[in-house]
Amino acid sequence: EAGARVTLVSGPTALGAPAGVERIDVRSAEQMFEAVKKAAASSDVFFSVAAVSDYRVKDRAAHKIKKDGGSLQLELAENPDILAWVAAQKNAPFCVGFAAESEKLHENARAKRAQKGIPLIAANLVQRAMGAEDNEITLFDESGEHPLGHGPKLELARKLVAHVAALVAGEKRARAKA
């Protein structure tokens, strides 16, 4: 809608890709990481909308594990932090993260932005947003907090894209002067 060429890397979903969007379908966090590595290299902006699972089964069984009357233990391995990896690249795109918090919204969002090394994070209270048609988002960047207010999710998405566009344009102007 804002005129960008969009590549969507998506896990399994029943939803179709939005019109005009190139979608890359993946099934695992590892596949998502590989697809993002390729797509991010040629991107100006990277939106990391939803976190992939933090952990995966370390040694995945090739076949169904049958019951044998005993207990079963699974060892987990940490998945890569895709957003932090993209943000750490030499010529990283402008990275936007999301923080769906259940408490301490401002404190947790600021900490997550710093921990991942990203210029912008959009934060909301998950209990107000899940399953709802509207939301309330606050953006956190180097200049502070920017409440987008309460409203329909599409309206808030448009405000977020406008904020990102202004920040990216400002970065380009600053680089041109340097």
Short mmCIF file of C-alpha atoms in Angstrom, two decimals:
data_model
loop_
_atom_site.label_atom_id
_atom_site.label_comp_id
_atom_site.label_asym_id
_atom_site.label_seq_id
_atom_site.Cartn_x
_atom_site.Cartn_y
_atom_site.Cartn_z
CA GLU A 1 0.00 0.00 0.00
CA ALA A 2 2.92 2.37 0.73
CA GLY A 3 4.66 1.54 -2.53
CA ALA A 4 7.29 -0.88 -1.22
CA ARG A 5 8.35 -4.19 -2.71
CA VAL A 6 7.52 -6.67 0.06
CA THR A 7 8.87 -10.15 0.74
CA LEU A 8 7.05 -12.08 3.45
CA VAL A 9 8.80 -15.04 5.07
CA SER A 10 6.00 -17.03 6.68
CA GLY A 11 5.56 -20.17 8.72
CA PRO A 12 2.56 -22.42 8.11
CA THR A 13 -0.72 -20.50 7.91
CA ALA A 14 -4.14 -20.82 6.34
CA LEU A 15 -3.99 -17.14 5.35
CA GLY A 16 -3.17 -16.18 1.79
CA ALA A 17 -0.39 -13.73 0.99
CA PRO A 18 -1.55 -10.13 0.60
CA ALA A 19 -1.86 -8.92 -2.99
CA GLY A 20 1.47 -7.90 -4.51
CA VAL A 21 3.55 -9.58 -1.79
CA GLU A 22 6.15 -12.24 -2.56
CA ARG A 23 5.74 -14.96 0.07
CA ILE A 24 8.40 -17.48 1.01
CA ASP A 25 6.87 -20.39 2.92
CA VAL A 26 8.93 -22.16 5.59
CA ARG A 27 8.15 -24.84 8.14
CA SER A 28 10.85 -24.42 10.79
CA ALA A 29 12.78 -21.70 12.58
CA GLU A 30 15.95 -22.85 10.84
CA GLN A 31 14.31 -22.54 7.41
CA MET A 32 13.00 -19.10 8.38
CA PHE A 33 16.48 -17.99 9.42
CA GLU A 34 17.98 -19.12 6.09
CA ALA A 35 15.22 -17.43 4.07
CA VAL A 36 15.59 -14.19 6.05
CA LYS A 37 19.38 -14.20 5.56
CA LYS A 38 18.85 -14.21 1.80
CA ALA A 39 16.00 -11.67 1.73
CA ALA A 40 17.46 -9.21 4.27
CA ALA A 41 20.65 -8.69 2.27
CA SER A 42 18.70 -6.79 -0.40
CA SER A 43 16.22 -5.04 1.92
CA ASP A 44 16.06 -1.44 3.08
CA VAL A 45 13.72 -2.21 5.98
CA PHE A 46 13.23 -5.43 7.95
CA PHE A 47 10.07 -5.91 10.02
CA SER A 48 10.35 -8.82 12.43
CA VAL A 49 6.65 -9.13 13.14
CA ALA A 50 6.29 -12.30 15.20
CA ALA A 51 8.93 -14.23 17.07
CA VAL A 52 9.61 -17.71 15.88
CA SER A 53 9.81 -20.26 18.68
CA ASP A 54 12.70 -19.63 21.07
CA TYR A 55 13.52 -23.37 21.24
CA ARG A 56 13.35 -26.48 19.08
CA VAL A 57 13.79 -30.17 19.80
CA LYS A 58 17.54 -30.86 19.69
CA ASP A 59 17.46 -34.36 18.19
CA ARG A 60 14.34 -34.71 16.10
CA ALA A 61 13.14 -38.28 15.60
CA ALA A 62 12.89 -39.44 12.00
CA HIS A 63 9.79 -41.52 12.80
CA LYS A 64 6.95 -41.60 15.29
CA ILE A 65 8.05 -42.43 18.81
CA LYS A 66 5.93 -45.33 20.06
CA LYS A 67 4.69 -45.59 23.63
CA ASP A 68 6.67 -48.04 25.71
CA GLY A 69 5.21 -47.39 29.15
CA GLY A 70 8.14 -45.25 30.23
CA SER A 71 8.65 -41.53 30.39
CA LEU A 72 10.02 -39.41 27.61
CA GLN A 73 12.43 -36.49 27.89
CA LEU A 74 13.06 -33.95 25.19
CA GLU A 75 16.24 -31.92 25.02
CA LEU A 76 15.76 -28.44 23.58
CA ALA A 77 18.18 -26.28 21.61
CA GLU A 78 17.89 -22.52 21.33
CA ASN A 79 16.78 -21.16 17.96
CA PRO A 80 18.74 -18.25 16.48
CA ASP A 81 17.54 -14.72 17.24
CA ILE A 82 16.73 -13.73 13.67
CA LEU A 83 16.08 -10.06 14.37
CA ALA A 84 19.28 -9.60 16.39
CA TRP A 85 21.25 -11.35 13.64
CA VAL A 86 19.84 -9.09 10.91
CA ALA A 87 20.46 -5.96 13.02
CA ALA A 88 24.09 -6.98 13.62
CA GLN A 89 24.98 -7.23 9.91
CA LYS A 90 27.45 -4.69 8.47
CA ASN A 91 24.96 -3.01 6.12
CA ALA A 92 21.83 -4.04 7.99
CA PRO A 93 18.45 -2.84 6.82
CA PHE A 94 16.52 -0.54 9.17
CA CYS A 95 15.17 -3.07 11.69
CA VAL A 96 11.77 -2.90 13.33
CA GLY A 97 10.89 -5.30 16.12
CA PHE A 98 7.71 -5.95 18.04
CA ALA A 99 7.18 -6.48 21.75
CA ALA A 100 3.92 -8.07 22.80
CA GLU A 101 4.10 -7.66 26.56
CA SER A 102 1.82 -8.76 29.36
CA GLU A 103 3.21 -6.24 31.89
CA LYS A 104 5.73 -3.40 32.26
CA LEU A 105 5.26 -2.40 28.63
CA HIS A 106 7.63 0.58 28.56
CA GLU A 107 10.39 -1.03 30.62
CA ASN A 108 10.33 -4.33 28.70
CA ALA A 109 10.10 -2.68 25.26
CA ARG A 110 13.07 -0.38 25.94
CA ALA A 111 15.11 -3.32 27.24
CA LYS A 112 14.25 -5.50 24.22
CA ARG A 113 15.15 -2.72 21.78
CA ALA A 114 18.55 -2.28 23.46
CA GLN A 115 19.22 -6.02 23.76
CA LYS A 116 18.54 -6.62 20.06
CA GLY A 117 20.36 -3.49 18.91
CA ILE A 118 17.50 -2.21 16.75
CA PRO A 119 16.45 1.36 15.97
CA LEU A 120 12.70 0.88 16.50
CA ILE A 121 10.35 -1.36 18.42
CA ALA A 122 6.55 -1.33 18.37
CA ALA A 123 5.05 -2.46 21.67
CA ASN A 124 1.63 -3.36 22.91
CA LEU A 125 -0.08 -5.20 25.73
CA VAL A 126 -0.87 -8.65 24.38
CA GLN A 127 -4.01 -9.10 26.51
CA ARG A 128 -5.59 -6.09 24.75
CA ALA A 129 -4.61 -7.11 21.22
CA MET A 130 -5.04 -10.88 20.82
CA GLY A 131 -8.27 -11.67 19.04
CA ALA A 132 -9.27 -8.00 18.93
CA GLU A 133 -9.91 -5.88 15.85
CA ASP A 134 -8.16 -2.91 17.40
CA ASN A 135 -5.00 -2.29 19.36
CA GLU A 136 -2.93 0.36 21.11
CA ILE A 137 0.74 0.65 20.15
CA THR A 138 3.64 2.71 21.40
CA LEU A 139 6.80 3.07 19.32
CA PHE A 140 10.21 3.28 20.99
CA ASP A 141 13.22 4.72 19.14
CA GLU A 142 16.33 6.74 19.98
CA SER A 143 14.30 9.92 20.40
CA GLY A 144 11.88 8.39 22.90
CA GLU A 145 8.36 7.04 23.00
CA HIS A 146 5.69 7.70 20.37
CA PRO A 147 2.17 6.54 21.29
CA LEU A 148 0.17 5.78 18.15
CA GLY A 149 -3.07 5.77 20.10
CA HIS A 150 -5.89 3.26 20.09
CA GLY A 151 -7.62 2.19 16.91
CA PRO A 152 -8.11 -0.41 14.20
CA LYS A 153 -5.00 -2.51 13.56
CA LEU A 154 -4.83 -1.44 9.90
CA GLU A 155 -4.85 2.24 10.90
CA LEU A 156 -2.05 1.62 13.41
CA ALA A 157 -0.05 -0.30 10.80
CA ARG A 158 -0.29 2.68 8.46
CA LYS A 159 0.94 5.00 11.23
CA LEU A 160 3.83 2.63 11.93
CA VAL A 161 4.86 2.52 8.26
CA ALA A 162 4.71 6.34 8.08
CA HIS A 163 6.94 6.60 11.18
CA VAL A 164 9.43 4.12 9.71
CA ALA A 165 9.46 5.95 6.37
CA ALA A 166 10.26 9.24 8.13
CA LEU A 167 13.08 7.66 10.14
CA VAL A 168 14.58 5.96 7.08
CA ALA A 169 14.40 9.21 5.09
CA GLY A 170 16.14 11.00 7.96
CA GLU A 171 18.90 8.40 8.02
CA LYS A 172 19.42 8.78 4.26
CA ARG A 173 19.65 12.57 4.60
CA ALA A 174 22.17 12.22 7.44
CA ARG A 175 24.33 9.83 5.37
CA ALA A 176 24.20 12.15 2.36
CA LYS A 177 25.51 15.05 4.49
CA ALA A 178 28.35 12.94 5.92
#
